[in-house]
Amino acid sequence: MNTKHLLRTLPLLAVALLASCSDGPPTKENGEKAAVAAGEYERGPHRGRMLRDGDLALEITIFEDGVDPEFRVYAYRNDEPIKPSEVKLTIELGRLGGKTDRFSFTPQEDFLRGSGVVTEPHSFDVRVQASEGGRNHKWSYPSYEGRTVITPEAAKAGGIKIEAAGPATVSDLVDMGGRIEITPEGKGEVRARLPGLIVSLSGKLGQQVSRGHVLARVESSHSLQTYAITAPISGTIVEKNVNVGDTTGDRALFVVADPTKLHAEFFVYPRDAERVRVGQSVNLRSLSGEARFEGEVEAILPTADVASQTMIAHVHLPPSASRVFRPGMGVEGSFAVAQSNVPLAVRTKAIQRFRDFEVVFAKVGNTYEVRMLEIGRRTPEWTEVLGGLEPGEVYVVDGAFLIRADIEKSGASHDH
């Protein structure tokens, strides 16, 4: 099939509203009607958008096969290819927020090549100016990707919250596994003061007791008098090692533990030993990830395992942590072993996946649009941004997944 026939027989293809890289028909600024219906546009032999004015046609493509995205434009007269040197061309891209990217073109092989990289997102209002044979031509059309409009009322109902991107303190993290334990001062062993016979027991396993609560009575082997054994601290009886009729000895009769006096114990291996210090902040989370808490390294102790050269880091937990953590629970901890101030960061929870990118969604008025990020260091709270977002740019912090879902349901694509 020859090129002329192919150009005349290509179908008009529908495009996705707002969410695609090619969203509307081109319109000529000289007032002529577009050659295609609203929501549709004509494709050329290179699968690009066809712009027509009289006998001149331009096929606009963004080429990104093995190179950074660049404009490649093919020119036709009466649907036959013409030399790219016969056309003078400029393209302007009006982006959300008012920024304009401008491209000049130079002939190369059978196409006109744009002067720079077409940066992501490929979402803009396009203005094309061309001259050939002493005639001037103009077109404009929207080409949106990853963009949607949401009313303030809908945003509020969806729990969407925003903030401006700016500097933050980002930590270098070391992740370790550990376990929640009751602190030494949170446990009390109950022993008999004098040897004797257990004549009565009131303490039961799992019982909540207060300091001074009578747990047992013992008949002394020396005086044959009975004396009371009481709880040394308030807490829960977690061990019961005697019954009525037993004799006392050196063993603990009961163990009482206070479940609000907790710390986390982490084994620190030699590769991390030099970086972990008392006072560092630690983000603790349960193995399921549902329970989270911020703690601080309160002590680093050597272990008895000389061969492994490990240490134990104790992370302090306040009494309120007992609402989400229990003794014996396995936990993971991210130790902030170093901190630095970075000029631009976003909240980690705001980051979403879009195509092959990690993104946030910028907000301008009632319009939300994807921003592809170049990412540096990352913590559970902050992620350093090296590119893709401007300082001060407003982005979605809470409810970002709703923005993504709204864009995706519109049929998001990356179409040129």
Coordinates of C-alpha atoms in Angstrom, one line a residue:
M1 CA 0.0 0.0 0.0
N2 CA 1.5 3.4 -0.9
T3 CA 1.8 6.3 1.5
K4 CA -0.9 8.4 -0.2
H5 CA -3.4 5.6 0.0
L6 CA -2.5 4.9 3.6
L7 CA -3.0 8.5 4.7
R8 CA -6.4 8.6 3.1
T9 CA -7.7 5.4 4.6
L10 CA -6.5 5.6 8.2
P11 CA -9.4 5.4 10.6
L12 CA -10.3 8.1 13.1
L13 CA -9.5 6.8 16.6
A14 CA -11.2 7.8 19.8
V15 CA -9.0 9.1 22.6
A16 CA -9.5 9.1 26.4
L17 CA -10.8 12.3 28.0
L18 CA -8.1 14.1 30.0
A19 CA -6.2 11.0 30.8
S20 CA -4.4 10.3 27.5
C21 CA -1.4 11.9 25.8
S22 CA -3.7 12.9 22.9
D23 CA -7.0 14.3 24.0
G24 CA -8.7 16.4 21.5
P25 CA -8.9 17.4 17.8
P26 CA -6.5 20.0 16.4
T27 CA -8.2 23.3 15.5
K28 CA -6.7 25.9 13.2
E29 CA -6.4 29.4 14.6
N30 CA -7.5 30.8 11.2
G31 CA -11.1 29.8 12.2
E32 CA -11.5 26.8 9.9
K33 CA -13.1 23.8 11.3
A34 CA -11.0 20.8 12.3
A35 CA -10.9 17.9 9.9
V36 CA -12.0 15.4 12.6
A37 CA -14.8 15.2 15.0
A38 CA -14.5 16.2 18.7
G39 CA -12.8 13.5 20.7
E40 CA -11.1 11.9 17.6
Y41 CA -8.1 12.6 15.5
E42 CA -6.4 11.2 12.5
R43 CA -3.2 9.2 12.7
G44 CA -0.4 9.1 10.2
P45 CA 1.9 6.3 8.9
H46 CA 4.1 6.7 12.0
R47 CA 1.1 6.5 14.4
G48 CA 1.4 10.2 15.1
R49 CA -1.3 13.0 15.2
M50 CA -2.1 14.4 11.7
L51 CA -2.5 18.2 11.4
R52 CA -3.9 19.5 8.1
D53 CA -4.3 22.9 6.5
G54 CA -5.0 23.0 2.8
D55 CA -2.6 20.6 0.9
L56 CA 0.0 20.6 3.8
A57 CA -0.1 17.9 6.5
L58 CA 2.2 17.5 9.5
E59 CA 2.4 14.3 11.5
I60 CA 3.4 15.0 15.1
T61 CA 5.1 12.2 17.0
I62 CA 7.0 11.9 20.3
F63 CA 9.8 9.4 19.8
E64 CA 11.2 7.6 22.9
D65 CA 12.6 4.3 21.7
G66 CA 16.0 4.1 23.3
V67 CA 16.3 7.9 23.6
D68 CA 14.8 10.6 25.8
P69 CA 11.4 11.7 24.5
E70 CA 11.8 14.0 21.5
F71 CA 9.5 15.5 18.8
R72 CA 9.8 14.0 15.4
V73 CA 7.6 15.6 12.8
Y74 CA 6.9 14.3 9.3
A75 CA 5.7 16.7 6.5
Y76 CA 3.4 15.9 3.5
R77 CA 2.0 17.8 0.6
N78 CA -1.1 16.4 -1.0
D79 CA -0.4 13.3 1.2
E80 CA 3.0 12.7 -0.3
P81 CA 6.2 13.1 1.8
I82 CA 8.2 16.2 1.3
K83 CA 11.7 17.1 2.3
P84 CA 11.8 18.3 6.0
S85 CA 14.0 21.2 4.9
E86 CA 11.0 22.7 3.1
V87 CA 9.2 23.4 6.4
K88 CA 10.0 25.8 9.2
L89 CA 8.5 24.7 12.4
T90 CA 8.1 25.7 16.1
I91 CA 6.0 24.0 18.8
E92 CA 5.0 25.5 22.2
L93 CA 3.7 23.3 25.0
G94 CA 1.6 25.1 27.6
R95 CA 1.7 23.2 30.9
L96 CA -0.6 23.2 33.9
G97 CA 0.5 26.0 36.1
G98 CA 1.6 28.4 33.3
K99 CA 5.0 27.1 32.3
T100 CA 5.7 27.0 28.5
D101 CA 8.2 24.7 26.7
R102 CA 9.3 25.9 23.3
F103 CA 10.9 23.7 20.6
S104 CA 12.6 24.6 17.3
F105 CA 13.2 22.0 14.7
T106 CA 16.0 21.0 12.3
P107 CA 15.8 18.7 9.3
Q108 CA 17.2 15.2 9.9
E109 CA 16.8 12.3 7.5
D110 CA 13.1 12.3 6.6
F111 CA 11.8 14.2 9.6
L112 CA 12.1 17.4 11.6
R113 CA 13.7 16.8 15.0
G114 CA 12.8 18.9 18.1
S115 CA 15.5 20.8 19.9
G116 CA 15.0 19.3 23.4
V117 CA 13.5 16.6 25.6
V118 CA 9.8 16.5 25.9
T119 CA 9.7 16.0 29.7
E120 CA 7.1 14.0 31.6
P121 CA 4.3 14.2 32.0
H122 CA 3.3 14.5 28.4
S123 CA 0.3 16.7 29.3
F124 CA 0.0 20.1 27.7
D125 CA -1.9 22.5 25.4
V126 CA 0.0 22.3 22.1
R127 CA 0.5 25.2 19.7
V128 CA 2.1 24.5 16.3
Q129 CA 3.3 27.1 13.8
A130 CA 4.7 26.1 10.4
S131 CA 5.7 27.9 7.2
E132 CA 6.3 26.4 3.8
G133 CA 6.1 27.7 0.2
G134 CA 5.5 31.2 1.5
R135 CA 2.4 30.2 3.5
N136 CA 1.9 30.2 7.3
H137 CA 0.0 27.6 9.2
K138 CA -1.2 27.4 12.8
W139 CA -2.8 24.7 14.9
S140 CA -3.6 24.2 18.6
Y141 CA -5.0 21.2 20.5
P142 CA -5.0 19.7 24.0
S143 CA -2.9 16.7 24.7
Y144 CA -3.5 15.6 28.3
E145 CA -2.1 12.7 30.4
G146 CA -2.6 11.8 34.0
R147 CA -4.9 14.8 34.5
T148 CA -8.3 15.1 36.1
V149 CA -10.6 17.8 37.5
I150 CA -12.3 17.4 40.9
T151 CA -14.6 19.9 42.5
P152 CA -13.7 21.3 46.0
E153 CA -16.8 19.6 47.4
A154 CA -15.8 16.2 45.9
A155 CA -12.2 16.6 47.1
K156 CA -13.3 17.4 50.7
A157 CA -15.7 14.4 50.7
G158 CA -12.9 12.1 49.4
G159 CA -10.5 13.3 52.2
I160 CA -8.0 14.9 49.8
K161 CA -5.4 17.0 51.6
I162 CA -2.6 19.0 50.1
E163 CA 0.6 20.8 51.1
A164 CA 3.5 22.5 49.4
A165 CA 6.7 20.6 48.6
G166 CA 9.8 22.0 50.3
P167 CA 12.8 21.1 52.4
A168 CA 12.8 18.4 55.0
T169 CA 15.1 16.3 57.2
V170 CA 15.7 12.9 55.7
S171 CA 17.4 10.1 57.6
D172 CA 19.7 7.2 56.5
L173 CA 18.0 4.1 57.8
V174 CA 19.2 0.7 58.9
D175 CA 16.5 -2.0 59.2
M176 CA 16.6 -4.7 61.9
G177 CA 14.3 -7.3 63.4
G178 CA 13.6 -7.5 67.1
R179 CA 11.1 -8.4 69.8
I180 CA 9.0 -6.6 72.4
E181 CA 10.0 -7.4 75.9
I182 CA 9.1 -6.3 79.4
T183 CA 11.9 -4.1 80.9
P184 CA 13.8 -5.5 83.9
E185 CA 12.2 -3.1 86.3
G186 CA 8.8 -4.1 84.9
K187 CA 9.1 -7.7 86.4
G188 CA 9.1 -8.8 90.0
E189 CA 9.9 -12.3 91.3
V190 CA 7.9 -13.3 94.3
R191 CA 10.0 -15.4 96.8
A192 CA 9.4 -16.6 100.4
R193 CA 11.4 -14.7 103.0
L194 CA 11.7 -17.9 105.2
P195 CA 11.5 -21.6 104.2
G196 CA 8.2 -23.2 105.0
L197 CA 5.0 -24.9 103.8
I198 CA 2.5 -23.2 101.4
V199 CA -0.7 -23.3 103.4
S200 CA -2.9 -21.1 101.1
L201 CA -2.7 -19.5 97.6
S202 CA -4.8 -16.6 96.4
G203 CA -2.7 -15.6 93.4
K204 CA -3.8 -17.1 90.1
L205 CA -2.0 -17.2 86.7
G206 CA -3.1 -14.2 84.6
Q207 CA -4.5 -12.3 87.6
Q208 CA -4.2 -8.5 87.8
V209 CA -2.7 -7.5 91.2
S210 CA -1.6 -4.4 92.9
R211 CA 1.6 -3.9 94.8
G212 CA 1.1 -5.4 98.3
H213 CA -1.6 -7.8 97.2
V214 CA -1.5 -11.1 99.2
L215 CA -0.6 -13.9 96.9
A216 CA 0.1 -16.8 99.4
R217 CA 0.6 -17.7 103.0
V218 CA 3.5 -19.7 104.3
E219 CA 3.9 -21.6 107.6
S220 CA 7.5 -21.0 108.7
S221 CA 9.5 -24.2 109.3
H222 CA 11.3 -22.5 112.2
S223 CA 8.6 -20.6 114.1
L224 CA 5.5 -22.5 112.8
Q225 CA 4.0 -19.1 112.4
T226 CA 2.2 -18.1 109.2
Y227 CA 3.2 -15.1 107.2
A228 CA 1.9 -13.5 104.0
I229 CA 3.7 -13.2 100.7
T230 CA 2.7 -10.1 98.7
A231 CA 3.2 -8.8 95.2
P232 CA 6.3 -6.5 94.9
I233 CA 4.8 -4.5 92.0
S234 CA 1.5 -3.9 90.3
G235 CA 0.9 -6.0 87.2
T236 CA -0.2 -9.4 85.9
I237 CA 0.9 -12.8 87.3
V238 CA 2.7 -14.3 84.4
E239 CA 4.3 -17.3 86.3
K240 CA 2.9 -19.5 89.1
N241 CA 5.3 -22.2 90.2
V242 CA 3.8 -23.6 93.5
N243 CA 0.6 -25.2 94.8
V244 CA -0.8 -25.6 98.3
G245 CA 1.3 -28.1 100.3
D246 CA 4.5 -27.4 98.4
T247 CA 7.5 -26.2 100.4
T248 CA 9.3 -23.0 99.6
G249 CA 12.9 -22.9 98.4
D250 CA 15.1 -20.6 96.4
R251 CA 12.7 -20.7 93.4
A252 CA 10.3 -17.8 92.5
L253 CA 6.8 -18.7 93.6
F254 CA 5.3 -16.1 91.2
V255 CA 6.4 -13.7 88.6
V256 CA 4.5 -10.5 88.3
A257 CA 5.0 -8.3 85.2
D258 CA 3.8 -4.8 84.3
P259 CA 2.7 -4.9 80.6
T260 CA 3.0 -1.1 80.3
K261 CA 6.8 -1.2 80.9
L262 CA 8.1 -2.3 77.6
H263 CA 11.1 -1.9 75.4
A264 CA 12.2 -3.5 72.1
E265 CA 15.3 -5.5 71.8
F266 CA 17.2 -5.7 68.5
F267 CA 20.3 -7.7 67.7
V268 CA 22.9 -5.4 66.1
Y269 CA 25.4 -7.2 63.9
P270 CA 29.0 -6.0 63.3
R271 CA 28.2 -4.4 60.0
D272 CA 25.8 -2.0 61.7
A273 CA 27.5 -1.7 65.1
E274 CA 29.5 1.4 64.4
R275 CA 26.4 3.3 63.1
V276 CA 23.9 2.6 65.9
R277 CA 24.0 5.0 68.8
V278 CA 22.1 5.8 72.0
G279 CA 19.6 8.6 71.3
Q280 CA 18.8 7.7 67.7
S281 CA 15.2 7.6 66.7
V282 CA 13.7 4.3 65.6
N283 CA 10.4 3.7 63.7
L284 CA 8.9 0.4 65.0
R285 CA 6.3 -1.6 63.2
S286 CA 4.7 -4.9 63.8
L287 CA 5.4 -7.7 61.4
S288 CA 1.9 -7.1 59.9
G289 CA 2.7 -3.4 59.5
E290 CA -0.5 -2.4 61.2
A291 CA 1.0 -1.3 64.6
R292 CA 3.6 1.5 64.4
F293 CA 5.4 3.6 67.0
E294 CA 8.3 6.0 67.2
G295 CA 11.0 5.2 69.9
E296 CA 14.5 6.0 70.8
V297 CA 17.6 3.9 71.5
E298 CA 18.1 4.0 75.2
A299 CA 21.0 1.5 75.7
I300 CA 23.4 -0.7 73.7
L301 CA 24.6 -3.8 75.5
P302 CA 27.1 -6.5 74.5
T303 CA 25.8 -10.0 74.3
A304 CA 27.3 -13.2 75.6
D305 CA 27.8 -14.5 72.1
V306 CA 31.5 -13.7 71.5
A307 CA 31.6 -15.5 68.2
S308 CA 28.9 -13.4 66.5
Q309 CA 30.1 -10.1 68.1
T310 CA 26.5 -8.9 68.2
M311 CA 25.1 -6.3 70.5
I312 CA 21.6 -5.7 71.8
A313 CA 20.0 -2.3 71.2
H314 CA 17.2 -1.4 73.7
V315 CA 14.6 0.9 72.3
H316 CA 12.5 2.7 74.9
L317 CA 8.7 2.6 74.6
P318 CA 6.4 4.8 76.7
P319 CA 3.4 3.2 78.6
S320 CA 1.1 4.3 75.7
A321 CA 2.9 1.8 73.4
S322 CA 1.3 -1.1 75.3
R323 CA -1.9 -0.4 73.4
V324 CA -0.4 -1.6 70.2
F325 CA 2.5 -3.8 71.3
R326 CA 2.5 -6.9 73.5
P327 CA 5.4 -8.7 75.1
G328 CA 6.9 -11.3 72.9
M329 CA 5.6 -9.7 69.7
G330 CA 8.1 -9.6 66.8
V331 CA 8.8 -6.2 65.4
E332 CA 10.9 -4.5 62.7
G333 CA 12.8 -1.3 63.3
S334 CA 14.2 1.4 61.1
F335 CA 17.1 3.0 62.9
A336 CA 17.8 6.6 61.8
V337 CA 21.6 6.3 61.9
A338 CA 22.2 9.7 60.1
Q339 CA 20.2 12.7 59.2
S340 CA 20.6 15.5 56.7
N341 CA 18.5 18.4 55.4
V342 CA 17.4 18.2 51.8
P343 CA 16.1 21.1 49.7
L344 CA 13.1 19.3 48.4
A345 CA 11.1 16.3 49.7
V346 CA 7.5 15.0 49.7
R347 CA 5.7 12.9 52.2
T348 CA 6.3 9.2 51.4
K349 CA 2.6 8.3 51.9
A350 CA 1.8 10.7 49.0
I351 CA 3.7 8.6 46.4
Q352 CA 1.8 6.5 44.0
R353 CA 2.6 4.2 41.0
F354 CA 1.6 5.5 37.6
R355 CA 2.8 3.5 34.5
D356 CA 6.5 2.8 35.3
F357 CA 6.9 5.8 37.5
E358 CA 6.7 6.8 41.1
V359 CA 4.6 10.0 41.2
V360 CA 2.7 12.5 43.2
F361 CA -0.3 14.5 42.0
A362 CA 0.1 18.3 41.7
K363 CA -2.9 20.6 42.2
V364 CA -3.6 23.8 40.3
G365 CA -7.0 25.2 40.9
N366 CA -9.4 22.3 40.7
T367 CA -7.1 20.4 38.3
Y368 CA -4.8 17.5 39.5
E369 CA -2.0 16.2 37.3
V370 CA 0.7 13.5 37.7
R371 CA 4.3 14.5 38.4
M372 CA 6.9 11.8 37.7
L373 CA 9.6 11.9 40.4
E374 CA 13.3 11.3 40.4
I375 CA 13.8 10.0 43.9
G376 CA 16.7 10.1 46.4
R377 CA 16.7 8.9 50.0
R378 CA 13.5 7.6 51.5
T379 CA 12.2 7.2 55.0
P380 CA 8.7 6.2 56.2
E381 CA 7.8 9.9 56.6
W382 CA 9.8 11.7 53.9
T383 CA 11.2 11.0 50.4
E384 CA 13.9 13.2 48.8
V385 CA 13.0 14.6 45.4
L386 CA 15.8 15.1 42.9
G387 CA 13.6 16.0 39.9
G388 CA 10.1 16.1 38.5
L389 CA 8.6 18.6 41.0
E390 CA 9.3 22.3 41.8
P391 CA 9.8 23.7 45.3
G392 CA 6.6 25.2 46.5
E393 CA 4.5 23.2 44.1
V394 CA 1.3 22.0 45.8
Y395 CA 0.7 18.2 45.8
V396 CA -1.8 15.7 47.2
V397 CA -0.7 14.2 50.5
D398 CA -3.8 12.3 51.6
G399 CA -6.2 10.8 49.1
A400 CA -3.7 10.5 46.3
F401 CA -4.9 7.0 45.5
L402 CA -8.4 8.5 44.8
I403 CA -6.8 10.8 42.2
R404 CA -5.0 7.9 40.6
A405 CA -8.2 5.8 40.5
D406 CA -10.1 8.7 38.9
I407 CA -7.5 9.1 36.2
E408 CA -7.2 5.4 35.5
K409 CA -11.0 4.9 35.2
S410 CA -10.9 7.5 32.5
G411 CA -8.7 5.2 30.4
A412 CA -5.3 6.5 31.1
S413 CA -2.8 5.9 28.4
H414 CA 0.5 7.2 27.0
D415 CA -0.4 7.8 23.4
H416 CA 1.4 9.9 20.8

